[in-house]
GROMACS .gro file of C-alpha atoms in nm:
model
  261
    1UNK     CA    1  13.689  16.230   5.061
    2UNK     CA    2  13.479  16.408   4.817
    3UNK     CA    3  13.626  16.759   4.846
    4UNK     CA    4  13.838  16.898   5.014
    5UNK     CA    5  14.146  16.770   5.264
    6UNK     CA    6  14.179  16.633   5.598
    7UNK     CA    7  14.457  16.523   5.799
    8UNK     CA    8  14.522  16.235   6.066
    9UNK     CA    9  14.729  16.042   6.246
   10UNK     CA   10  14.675  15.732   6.508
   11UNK     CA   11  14.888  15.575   6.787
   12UNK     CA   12  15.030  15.315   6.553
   13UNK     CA   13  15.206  15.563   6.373
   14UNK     CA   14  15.018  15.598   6.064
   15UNK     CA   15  14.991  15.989   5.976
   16UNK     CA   16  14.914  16.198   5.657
   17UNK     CA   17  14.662  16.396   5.497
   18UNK     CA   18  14.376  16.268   5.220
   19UNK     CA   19  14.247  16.472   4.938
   20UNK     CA   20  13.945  16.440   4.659
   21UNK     CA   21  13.880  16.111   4.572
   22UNK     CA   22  14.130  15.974   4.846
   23UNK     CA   23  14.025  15.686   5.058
   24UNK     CA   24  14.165  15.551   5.446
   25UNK     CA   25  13.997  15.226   5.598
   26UNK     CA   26  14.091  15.130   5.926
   27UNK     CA   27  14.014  14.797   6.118
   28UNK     CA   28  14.005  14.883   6.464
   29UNK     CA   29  14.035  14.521   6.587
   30UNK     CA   30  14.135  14.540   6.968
   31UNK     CA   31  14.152  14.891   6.956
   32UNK     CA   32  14.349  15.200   6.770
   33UNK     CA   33  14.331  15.552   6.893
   34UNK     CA   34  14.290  15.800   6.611
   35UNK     CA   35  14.229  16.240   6.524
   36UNK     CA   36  14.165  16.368   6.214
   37UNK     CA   37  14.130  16.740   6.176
   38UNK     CA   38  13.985  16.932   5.845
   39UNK     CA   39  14.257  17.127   5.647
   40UNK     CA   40  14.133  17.466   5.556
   41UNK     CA   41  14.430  17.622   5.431
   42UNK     CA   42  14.775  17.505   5.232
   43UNK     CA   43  15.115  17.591   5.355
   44UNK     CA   44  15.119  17.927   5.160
   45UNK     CA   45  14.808  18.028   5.370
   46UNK     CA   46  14.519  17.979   5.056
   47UNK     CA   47  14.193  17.865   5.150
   48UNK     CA   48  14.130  17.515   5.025
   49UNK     CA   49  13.783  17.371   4.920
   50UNK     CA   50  13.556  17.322   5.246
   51UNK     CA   51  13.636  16.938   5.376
   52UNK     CA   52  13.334  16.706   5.271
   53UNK     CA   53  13.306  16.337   5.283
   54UNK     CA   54  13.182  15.997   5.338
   55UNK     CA   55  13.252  15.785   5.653
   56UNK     CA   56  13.093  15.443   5.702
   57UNK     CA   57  13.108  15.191   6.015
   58UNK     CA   58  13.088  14.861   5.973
   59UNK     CA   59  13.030  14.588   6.255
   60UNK     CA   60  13.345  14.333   6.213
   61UNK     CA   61  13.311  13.994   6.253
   62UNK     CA   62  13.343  13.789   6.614
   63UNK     CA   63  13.684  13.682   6.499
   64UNK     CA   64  13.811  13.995   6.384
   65UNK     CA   65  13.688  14.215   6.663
   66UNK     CA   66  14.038  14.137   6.865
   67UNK     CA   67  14.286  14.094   6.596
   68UNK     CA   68  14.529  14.360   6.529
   69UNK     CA   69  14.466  14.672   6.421
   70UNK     CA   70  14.519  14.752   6.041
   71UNK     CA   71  14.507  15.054   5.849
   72UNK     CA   72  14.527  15.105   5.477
   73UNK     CA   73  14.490  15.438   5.248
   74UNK     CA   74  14.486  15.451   4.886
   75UNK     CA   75  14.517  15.791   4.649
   76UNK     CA   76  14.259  15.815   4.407
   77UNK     CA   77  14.417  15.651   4.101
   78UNK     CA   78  14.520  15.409   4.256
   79UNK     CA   79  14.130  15.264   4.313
   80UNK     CA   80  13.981  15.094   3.970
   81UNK     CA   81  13.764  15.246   3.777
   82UNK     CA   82  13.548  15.127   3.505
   83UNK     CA   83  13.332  15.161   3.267
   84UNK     CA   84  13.053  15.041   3.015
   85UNK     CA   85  13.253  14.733   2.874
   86UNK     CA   86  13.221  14.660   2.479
   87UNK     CA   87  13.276  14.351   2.520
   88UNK     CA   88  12.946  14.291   2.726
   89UNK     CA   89  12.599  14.300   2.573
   90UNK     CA   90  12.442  14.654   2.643
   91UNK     CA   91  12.094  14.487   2.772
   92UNK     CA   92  12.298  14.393   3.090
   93UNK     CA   93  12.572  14.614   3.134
   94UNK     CA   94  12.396  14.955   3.058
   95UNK     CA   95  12.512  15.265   2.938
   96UNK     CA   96  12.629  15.620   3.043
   97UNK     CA   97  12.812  15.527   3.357
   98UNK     CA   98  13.160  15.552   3.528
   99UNK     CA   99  13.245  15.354   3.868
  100UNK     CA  100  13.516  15.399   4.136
  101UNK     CA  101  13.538  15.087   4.325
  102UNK     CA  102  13.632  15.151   4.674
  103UNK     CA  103  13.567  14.829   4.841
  104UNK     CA  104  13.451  14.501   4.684
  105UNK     CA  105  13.424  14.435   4.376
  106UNK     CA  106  13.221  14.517   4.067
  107UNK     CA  107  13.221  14.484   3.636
  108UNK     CA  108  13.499  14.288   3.596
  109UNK     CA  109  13.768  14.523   3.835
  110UNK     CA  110  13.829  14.480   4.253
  111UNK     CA  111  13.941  14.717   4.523
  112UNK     CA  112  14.281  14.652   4.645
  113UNK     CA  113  14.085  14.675   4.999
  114UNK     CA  114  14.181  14.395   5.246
  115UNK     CA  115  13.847  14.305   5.450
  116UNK     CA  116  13.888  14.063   5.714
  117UNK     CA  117  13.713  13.665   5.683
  118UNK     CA  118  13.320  13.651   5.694
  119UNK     CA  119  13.312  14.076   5.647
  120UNK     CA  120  13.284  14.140   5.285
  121UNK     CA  121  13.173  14.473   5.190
  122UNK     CA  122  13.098  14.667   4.893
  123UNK     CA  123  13.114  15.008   4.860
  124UNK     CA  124  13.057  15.132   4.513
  125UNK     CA  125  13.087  15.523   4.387
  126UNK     CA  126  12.864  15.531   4.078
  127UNK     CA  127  12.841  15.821   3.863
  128UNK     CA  128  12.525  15.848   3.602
  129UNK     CA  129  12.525  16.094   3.293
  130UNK     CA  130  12.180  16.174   3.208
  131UNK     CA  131  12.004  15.901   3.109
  132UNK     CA  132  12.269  15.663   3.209
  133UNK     CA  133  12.190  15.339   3.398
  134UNK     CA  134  12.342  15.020   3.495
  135UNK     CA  135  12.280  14.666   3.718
  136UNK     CA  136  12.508  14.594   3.998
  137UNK     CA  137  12.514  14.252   4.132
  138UNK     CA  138  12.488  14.214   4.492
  139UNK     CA  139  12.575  13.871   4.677
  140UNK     CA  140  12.245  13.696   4.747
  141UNK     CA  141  12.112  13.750   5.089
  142UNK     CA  142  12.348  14.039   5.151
  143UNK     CA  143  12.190  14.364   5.318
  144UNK     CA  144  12.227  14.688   5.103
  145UNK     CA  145  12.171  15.034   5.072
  146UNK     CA  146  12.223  15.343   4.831
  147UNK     CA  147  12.287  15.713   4.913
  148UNK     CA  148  12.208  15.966   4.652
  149UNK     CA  149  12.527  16.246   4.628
  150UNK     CA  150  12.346  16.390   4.343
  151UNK     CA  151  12.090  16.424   4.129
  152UNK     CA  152  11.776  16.176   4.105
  153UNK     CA  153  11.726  15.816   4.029
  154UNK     CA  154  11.481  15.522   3.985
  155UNK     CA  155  11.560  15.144   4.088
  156UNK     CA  156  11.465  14.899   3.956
  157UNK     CA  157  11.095  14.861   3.765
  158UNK     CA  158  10.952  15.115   4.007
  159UNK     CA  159  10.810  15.457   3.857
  160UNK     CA  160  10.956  15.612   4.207
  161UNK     CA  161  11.185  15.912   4.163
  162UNK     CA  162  11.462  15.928   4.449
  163UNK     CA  163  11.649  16.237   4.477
  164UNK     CA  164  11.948  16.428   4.631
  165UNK     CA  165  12.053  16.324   4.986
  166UNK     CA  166  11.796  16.026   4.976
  167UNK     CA  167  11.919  15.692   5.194
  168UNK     CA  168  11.709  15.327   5.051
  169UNK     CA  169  11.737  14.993   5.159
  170UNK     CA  170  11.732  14.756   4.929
  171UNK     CA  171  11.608  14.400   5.059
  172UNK     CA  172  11.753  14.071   5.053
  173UNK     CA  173  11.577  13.708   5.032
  174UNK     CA  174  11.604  13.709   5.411
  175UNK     CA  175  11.490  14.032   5.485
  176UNK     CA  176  11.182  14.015   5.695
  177UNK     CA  177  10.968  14.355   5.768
  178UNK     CA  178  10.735  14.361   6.066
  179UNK     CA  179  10.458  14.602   5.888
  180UNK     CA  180  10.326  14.668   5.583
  181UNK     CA  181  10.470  15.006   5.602
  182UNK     CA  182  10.823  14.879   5.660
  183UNK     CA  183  10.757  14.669   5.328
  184UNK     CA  184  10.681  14.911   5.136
  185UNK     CA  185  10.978  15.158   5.221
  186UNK     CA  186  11.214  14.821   5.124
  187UNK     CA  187  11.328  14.851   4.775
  188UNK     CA  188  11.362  14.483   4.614
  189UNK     CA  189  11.726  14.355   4.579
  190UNK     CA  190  11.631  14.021   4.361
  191UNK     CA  191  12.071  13.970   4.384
  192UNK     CA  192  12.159  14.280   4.246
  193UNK     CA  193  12.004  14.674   4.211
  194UNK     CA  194  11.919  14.832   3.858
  195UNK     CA  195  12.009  15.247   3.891
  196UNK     CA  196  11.906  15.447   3.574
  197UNK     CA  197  11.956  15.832   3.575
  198UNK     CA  198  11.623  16.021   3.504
  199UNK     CA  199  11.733  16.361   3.483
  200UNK     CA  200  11.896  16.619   3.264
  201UNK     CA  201  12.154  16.659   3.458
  202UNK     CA  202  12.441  16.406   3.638
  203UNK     CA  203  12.391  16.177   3.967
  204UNK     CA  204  12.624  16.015   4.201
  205UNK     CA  205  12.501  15.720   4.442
  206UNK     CA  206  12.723  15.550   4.679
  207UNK     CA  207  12.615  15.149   4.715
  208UNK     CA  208  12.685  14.983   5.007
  209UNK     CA  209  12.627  14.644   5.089
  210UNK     CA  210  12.748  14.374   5.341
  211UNK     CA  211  12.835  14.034   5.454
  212UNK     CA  212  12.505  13.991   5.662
  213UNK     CA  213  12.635  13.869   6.079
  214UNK     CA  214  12.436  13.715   6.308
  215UNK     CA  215  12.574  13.794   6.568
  216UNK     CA  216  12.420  14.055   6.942
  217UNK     CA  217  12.582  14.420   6.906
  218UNK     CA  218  12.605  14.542   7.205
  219UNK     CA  219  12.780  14.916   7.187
  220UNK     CA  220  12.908  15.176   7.457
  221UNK     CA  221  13.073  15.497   7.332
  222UNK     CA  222  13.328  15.406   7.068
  223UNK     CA  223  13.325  15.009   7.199
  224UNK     CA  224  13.133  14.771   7.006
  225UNK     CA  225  13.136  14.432   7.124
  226UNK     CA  226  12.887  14.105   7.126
  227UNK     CA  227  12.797  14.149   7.550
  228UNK     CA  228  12.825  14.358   7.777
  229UNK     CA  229  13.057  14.127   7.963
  230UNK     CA  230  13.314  14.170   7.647
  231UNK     CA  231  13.274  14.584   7.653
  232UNK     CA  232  13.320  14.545   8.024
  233UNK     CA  233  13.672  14.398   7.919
  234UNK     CA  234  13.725  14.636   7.647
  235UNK     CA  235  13.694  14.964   7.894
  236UNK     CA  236  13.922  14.803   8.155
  237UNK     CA  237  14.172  14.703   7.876
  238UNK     CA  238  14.163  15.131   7.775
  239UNK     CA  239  14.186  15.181   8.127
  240UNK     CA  240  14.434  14.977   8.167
  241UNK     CA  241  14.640  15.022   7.832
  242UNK     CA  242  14.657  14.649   7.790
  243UNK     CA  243  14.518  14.399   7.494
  244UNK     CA  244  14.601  14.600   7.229
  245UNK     CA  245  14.589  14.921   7.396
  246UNK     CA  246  14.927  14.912   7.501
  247UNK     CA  247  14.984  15.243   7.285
  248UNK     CA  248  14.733  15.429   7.405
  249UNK     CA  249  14.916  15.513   7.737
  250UNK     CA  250  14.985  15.883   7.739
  251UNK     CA  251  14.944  15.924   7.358
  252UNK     CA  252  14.900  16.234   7.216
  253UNK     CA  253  14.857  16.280   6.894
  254UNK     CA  254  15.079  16.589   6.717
  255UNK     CA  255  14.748  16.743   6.612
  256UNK     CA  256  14.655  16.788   6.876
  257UNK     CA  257  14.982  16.891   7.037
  258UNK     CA  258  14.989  17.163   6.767
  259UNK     CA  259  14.625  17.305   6.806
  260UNK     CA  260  14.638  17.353   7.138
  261UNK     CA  261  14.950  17.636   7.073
   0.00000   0.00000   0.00000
């Protein structure tokens, strides 16, 4: 979340509300039913900030995609933060900048995030003061990308200016484009991303970047499988409230029990 509240629940039993700064990541495995509804006002009746956040999906691998479900939330402060480290030579670690590490890990500090085997992911929230700038490594041959909150940035050597609401793909050793067009909207990785701060005034960028999978997607509505044979099975198995759907059989969730009175 970055402002605001939201609450949720899902049919294994997990239930609360996140604020600011709050994080929930859920590995839907075989399945999980979930609702999540904004909060707009306490319980005194004051209007809270307007919800506004971040939500990211990310393919799991072909082992993980019928394992149990798993859900795991963590507050705020209770994500590391860092940074620019003394103790680390200001030509590589930069200067001006603060990280929340919510996946991943990055200068020295790690989420407390469990991802499952062969599905790392990083997910970086990096704030710039003016001028600021700093290199984060990336895994070789990982895909990645950065979303711009706030502000405007360059990466790397280029004399590009990015700005507010911008999404860029970074490439990776591997990366192949099909046009010269494509090629030129691919921002070079070279096993990590340099983001300096050109303005007057603060940015935020979000970078994500993942375990690269080679394995077919093959999606249908909320299923995401590797054939159409497996989201066959996966739709039967809803149907059906079997294979991990067990729960799902006449679950409602008390959100939406309440909203419809």
């Amino acid at each position: 979340m970055l402002d605001g509240y939201m609450e949720h629940e899902d049919f294994a039993g997990h239930r609360g509300i996140i604020g600011p700064g709050d994080i929930q990541w859920m590995m839907v495995g075989r399945g999980i039913m979930h609702a999540e509804v904004p909060v707009h006002r306490d319980q005194q009746g004051n209007a809270l900030p307007i919800p506004q956040g971040l939500q990211l999906w990310i393919d799991l691998p072909v082992e993980a995609k019928k394992a149990d479900c798993s859900y795991q939330e963590y507050a705020s402060q209770h994500l590391p933060m860092q940074t620019p480290r003394a103790s680390e030579p200001k030509e590589t670690e930069g200067e001006g900048w603060s990280i929340k590490v919510i996946s991943g890990q990055s200068h020295g500090v790690e989420s407390p995030v469990r991802l499952p085997k062969n599905g790392g992911c990083y997910f970086i929230d990096v704030q710039l003061q003016p001028g600021g700038w700093l290199f984060q490594d990336i895994p070789h041959t990982w895909n990645a990308f950065l979303y711009i909150s706030d502000g405007s940035i360059k990466i790397g050597d280029s004399n590009e200016t990015y700005g507010q609401h911008h999404v860029l793909a970074l490439s990776n050793p591997g990366l192949k484009t099909d046009t010269a067009e494509e090629a030129k909207n691919v921002l070079s990785n070279q096993d990590g991303v340099r983001i300096a701060n050109v303005s007057d005034k603060p940015a935020r960028v979000f970078l994500i970047a993942g375990e690269p999978m080679d394995h077919p997607v093959v999606q249908y509505g909320p299923f995401v499988m590797t054939s159409k044979k497996e989201i066959f099975e996966a739709i039967d198995d809803f149907q059906l409230s079997r294979n991990g759907f067990e729960r799902a059989a006449n679950w409602n969730s008390e959100i939406a029990k309440r909203l419809r009175h």
